[in-house]
Amino acid sequence: MAENTTADSYVGEIDVIIPVYRPGVELRTLLKRLTRQTVPPSHILLVNTEKELFDERCTEGIDGVQVIHIRKEEFDHGGTRHMAAERLHGEYLLFLTQDAVPADENLIGSLRKMFENPVVCAAYGRQLPREDCDILEQYTRSFNYGEYSRVKMAEDLPELGVKTFFCSNVCAMYRRSAYEELGGFERHTIFNEDMIFAGKLIRNRRAVAYCAEAKVIHSHNYSGLQQFHRNFDLGVSQAEHPEVFGGVSSESEGIRMVKKSASYLIGAGKAYLLPKLVYVSGCKYIGYRLGRNFRKLPRWLIMACTMNQEYWR
């Protein structure tokens, strides 16, 4: 079980929650940049999976950071974040992942500014590619995280489809009052807890904001097989929450991204990468479709497809 803490003293405006596993130097960079924000956080809570794997040098000399430890089998994408949120009392909750490094000192202030619109109850930041990011992933980042901010509401569903619900806990802030009113993140979810909750906000006449001015450096060079596993779990999460995703197509947005990516590669003189685009896109689609239909699959196949085997145990 998680260690006992004196959370009653945690009162402030903006609280930061970061789940961590085997953290390294990148986490220390993240924490230092958080303490240098123009709008600093009140508290930073790290929820670490497996105490013996935590390197305490990550937090040495950084004020305002607390660490709690849980066992690997206790970790849940939604439940663990919700547990952490219940330990804090700030008016706003900022969730980050351990590999999302603030690009500048204005991250928190930019996100906070979005909540001046009273209907906005969640705001997520722009993800910029790392220096080692491959060209396909670079374009995916620019496709999903564009230059311009936008506030999304239920009225945008005909235009944006499932992207209306898009939100990422790689870097996302929530208004606590709305978070609590709608019950917070799902306590047991395989993946996608951020979009599930954003969908609840949209369905309840609230708004989700994309803040292009709030920037973190975050990207991965996933293989086709890794994309298959991720999209299988994505499909499972959508199939398990028809109250949010029912009647809203995801495939059309995926097709649009593939077409845009192909045009970009051709225009950039990288047409030789088109077979890779087809392969990776195929892996995503097959994984997603299998995930959406997971109830028809034998257990052995589910366990072979998922990236989160603890969820099924």
XYZ file of C-alpha atoms in Angstrom:
313
model
C 0.000 0.000 0.000
C 1.006 3.648 -0.380
C 2.898 5.187 2.504
C 1.071 7.414 4.968
C 1.510 11.150 4.426
C 0.456 14.355 6.128
C -1.591 15.606 3.200
C -3.847 17.809 5.343
C -1.233 20.563 5.154
C -1.389 20.637 1.337
C -3.429 23.731 0.578
C -2.689 25.943 -2.410
C -3.845 27.128 -5.787
C -2.064 24.795 -8.218
C -0.910 21.287 -7.267
C 1.245 19.139 -9.571
C 0.933 15.345 -9.716
C 3.486 13.191 -11.541
C 3.386 9.371 -11.610
C 6.942 8.049 -11.900
C 8.634 4.717 -12.537
C 12.419 4.273 -12.588
C 12.950 8.067 -12.783
C 16.238 9.442 -14.066
C 17.942 12.750 -14.768
C 15.040 13.903 -16.938
C 12.768 14.029 -13.896
C 15.226 16.249 -12.048
C 15.268 18.641 -15.015
C 11.471 18.659 -15.032
C 11.264 19.429 -11.308
C 13.804 22.234 -11.514
C 11.909 23.861 -14.352
C 8.664 23.617 -12.406
C 10.195 25.530 -9.488
C 11.276 28.310 -11.869
C 7.827 28.928 -13.329
C 6.437 32.475 -13.391
C 3.387 30.939 -11.704
C 4.968 28.364 -9.367
C 3.055 25.323 -8.131
C 1.998 25.112 -4.500
C 3.004 21.459 -4.181
C 4.537 18.737 -6.314
C 3.512 15.170 -5.527
C 5.366 12.251 -7.097
C 3.629 8.871 -7.036
C 6.417 6.365 -7.490
C 5.909 2.746 -8.500
C 8.289 0.435 -6.600
C 10.163 2.214 -3.804
C 13.452 0.380 -4.329
C 13.657 1.704 -7.904
C 13.423 5.369 -6.900
C 16.649 7.369 -7.056
C 16.418 10.008 -4.325
C 18.991 12.138 -6.113
C 16.149 13.153 -8.460
C 14.644 15.352 -5.742
C 17.672 16.427 -3.694
C 17.694 20.156 -2.969
C 14.324 20.794 -4.667
C 11.785 22.287 -2.273
C 8.093 21.481 -2.224
C 8.383 17.935 -3.578
C 6.862 14.963 -1.799
C 7.142 11.324 -2.823
C 4.746 8.508 -2.028
C 5.372 4.919 -3.053
C 3.020 2.239 -4.364
C 3.553 -1.301 -5.600
C 3.530 -2.085 -9.304
C 0.327 -4.105 -9.057
C -1.415 -1.099 -7.461
C -0.742 1.255 -10.358
C -3.730 2.225 -12.472
C -3.767 5.031 -15.034
C -6.921 6.592 -13.601
C -7.038 5.233 -10.070
C -3.490 6.190 -9.135
C -3.918 9.759 -10.378
C -7.231 10.043 -8.543
C -5.674 8.774 -5.324
C -3.026 11.478 -5.629
C -5.615 14.166 -6.353
C -7.484 13.260 -3.169
C -4.345 13.964 -1.123
C -4.147 17.554 -2.328
C -6.479 20.529 -2.017
C -5.468 23.064 -4.652
C -8.013 24.840 -6.790
C -6.302 23.393 -9.882
C -4.662 20.033 -10.525
C -1.800 19.808 -13.025
C -0.881 16.324 -14.201
C 2.413 15.621 -15.946
C 4.346 12.538 -16.939
C 7.951 12.115 -15.832
C 9.276 12.573 -19.386
C 7.406 15.807 -20.196
C 9.865 18.654 -19.608
C 8.526 22.247 -19.533
C 9.908 24.120 -22.548
C 10.003 27.450 -20.692
C 8.950 29.192 -17.488
C 5.440 30.028 -18.727
C 3.911 26.539 -18.794
C 1.796 26.768 -15.649
C 0.820 30.404 -16.160
C -0.325 29.749 -19.721
C -2.471 26.803 -18.686
C -3.904 28.718 -15.735
C -4.919 31.595 -17.989
C -7.253 29.307 -19.973
C -9.446 28.960 -16.886
C -10.345 32.634 -16.965
C -13.095 31.334 -19.236
C -15.506 29.941 -16.609
C -16.764 27.137 -18.833
C -13.240 25.702 -19.295
C -12.653 22.860 -16.845
C -9.621 21.182 -18.429
C -6.682 22.544 -20.405
C -3.841 20.597 -21.986
C -0.531 21.760 -23.370
C 1.393 21.529 -26.605
C 3.879 18.688 -26.979
C 7.051 19.539 -28.874
C 9.296 16.810 -30.313
C 12.666 15.968 -28.829
C 15.829 16.441 -30.850
C 16.031 12.698 -31.555
C 12.431 12.502 -32.786
C 12.010 10.890 -36.203
C 10.307 12.798 -39.010
C 7.011 10.875 -38.854
C 6.640 11.482 -35.138
C 7.571 15.133 -35.632
C 4.682 15.528 -38.047
C 2.317 13.632 -35.737
C 3.175 16.119 -32.975
C 2.447 19.080 -35.239
C -0.816 17.442 -36.392
C -2.108 16.777 -32.874
C -0.603 19.864 -31.227
C -0.863 22.818 -33.576
C 0.208 26.453 -33.293
C -3.154 27.835 -32.234
C -5.117 27.401 -29.030
C -8.741 26.322 -29.129
C -11.632 25.832 -26.725
C -13.694 22.722 -27.517
C -17.329 22.154 -26.594
C -20.135 19.755 -27.533
C -21.046 21.991 -30.467
C -17.702 21.053 -32.049
C -18.499 17.335 -32.280
C -19.804 17.493 -35.879
C -16.569 19.182 -36.990
C -13.943 17.549 -34.754
C -15.465 14.169 -33.977
C -13.515 12.247 -31.331
C -10.845 14.961 -31.309
C -13.364 17.072 -29.371
C -12.556 14.832 -26.411
C -8.816 14.888 -26.942
C -6.823 15.732 -23.818
C -3.481 14.408 -22.625
C -2.268 13.876 -19.077
C 1.250 14.183 -20.398
C 0.466 17.808 -19.521
C -3.058 18.749 -18.472
C -4.644 20.979 -15.829
C -8.121 20.508 -14.343
C -10.455 22.727 -12.363
C -10.829 20.827 -9.097
C -14.474 21.748 -8.531
C -15.492 20.208 -11.867
C -13.143 17.270 -11.366
C -14.824 16.403 -8.083
C -18.341 17.128 -9.327
C -17.995 14.595 -12.152
C -16.259 11.996 -10.012
C -12.706 12.430 -11.262
C -10.802 9.873 -13.296
C -12.062 6.335 -13.645
C -10.691 4.260 -10.780
C -9.888 1.260 -12.969
C -8.951 2.044 -16.532
C -6.527 0.471 -18.963
C -5.556 3.736 -20.605
C -7.025 7.016 -21.806
C -8.278 8.280 -18.434
C -7.727 11.841 -19.665
C -9.977 11.551 -22.730
C -12.634 9.663 -20.778
C -12.865 12.493 -18.264
C -12.663 15.161 -20.978
C -15.554 13.386 -22.685
C -17.570 13.636 -19.475
C -16.860 17.352 -19.356
C -17.976 17.832 -22.954
C -21.103 15.711 -22.449
C -21.937 17.855 -19.403
C -21.749 21.160 -21.289
C -18.273 22.080 -20.077
C -15.271 22.941 -22.239
C -11.792 21.495 -22.802
C -9.086 23.902 -23.921
C -5.983 23.258 -25.966
C -3.310 25.765 -24.943
C -0.620 26.102 -27.618
C 1.353 28.529 -25.426
C 1.838 25.905 -22.706
C 4.674 23.783 -24.077
C 6.413 20.628 -22.936
C 9.124 18.670 -24.709
C 7.817 15.152 -25.135
C 7.899 12.540 -27.871
C 8.606 8.850 -28.491
C 9.940 6.924 -31.456
C 7.534 3.997 -31.126
C 7.885 0.965 -33.372
C 4.931 -0.405 -35.310
C 4.490 -3.148 -32.704
C 4.490 -0.645 -29.852
C 1.868 1.410 -31.683
C -0.191 -1.756 -32.111
C -0.197 -2.394 -28.353
C -0.980 1.242 -27.498
C -3.862 1.416 -29.925
C -5.249 -1.907 -28.748
C -5.545 -0.444 -25.255
C -6.983 2.757 -26.712
C -9.667 0.716 -28.460
C -10.435 -1.166 -25.249
C -10.848 2.081 -23.323
C -13.300 3.439 -25.890
C -15.264 0.183 -26.034
C -15.604 0.204 -22.239
C -17.021 3.740 -22.216
C -19.828 3.993 -24.766
C -21.382 6.741 -22.632
C -18.520 8.948 -23.824
C -17.385 7.563 -27.173
C -20.581 5.978 -28.459
C -21.661 7.345 -31.824
C -18.399 9.252 -32.352
C -16.050 7.883 -35.010
C -12.291 7.753 -34.464
C -11.352 6.218 -37.814
C -12.002 9.349 -39.880
C -9.502 11.363 -37.842
C -6.933 8.603 -38.240
C -7.423 8.495 -41.996
C -7.045 12.269 -42.196
C -3.763 12.111 -40.310
C -2.397 9.396 -42.608
C -3.293 11.431 -45.700
C -1.750 14.588 -44.264
C 1.363 12.687 -43.213
C 1.758 11.215 -46.705
C 1.441 14.655 -48.311
C 3.981 16.048 -45.873
C 6.520 13.304 -46.625
C 6.160 13.763 -50.369
C 6.478 17.535 -50.059
C 9.570 17.171 -47.870
C 11.259 14.876 -50.388
C 10.886 11.887 -48.044
C 8.604 9.720 -50.199
C 10.823 6.729 -49.414
C 9.273 6.782 -45.930
C 5.767 6.114 -47.274
C 6.061 2.325 -46.761
C 6.959 2.952 -43.117
C 3.945 5.258 -42.783
C 1.678 2.561 -44.238
C 3.150 -0.088 -41.926
C 2.905 1.980 -38.733
C -0.591 3.232 -39.635
C -1.684 -0.341 -40.311
C -0.374 -1.425 -36.921
C -2.319 1.382 -35.253
C -5.539 0.549 -37.085
C -5.404 -3.220 -36.531
C -4.593 -2.711 -32.844
C -7.426 -0.230 -32.453
C -10.008 -2.428 -34.185
C -9.022 -5.464 -32.127
C -9.270 -3.370 -28.973
C -12.723 -2.101 -29.870
C -13.793 -5.739 -30.265
C -11.876 -7.178 -27.328
C -14.982 -8.876 -25.893
C -14.987 -11.244 -28.871
C -11.344 -12.243 -28.385
C -9.972 -15.166 -26.363
C -8.051 -14.175 -23.257
C -4.720 -15.402 -24.611
C -5.037 -13.074 -27.589
C -5.997 -10.121 -25.388
C -2.900 -10.710 -23.266
C -0.766 -10.841 -26.408
C -2.208 -7.549 -27.691
C -2.304 -5.373 -24.570
C 0.570 -3.266 -23.231
C -0.984 -3.254 -19.746
C -1.250 -6.846 -18.589
C -1.775 -5.854 -14.941
C -5.154 -4.421 -15.954
C -6.491 -7.869 -16.849
C -5.341 -9.648 -13.700
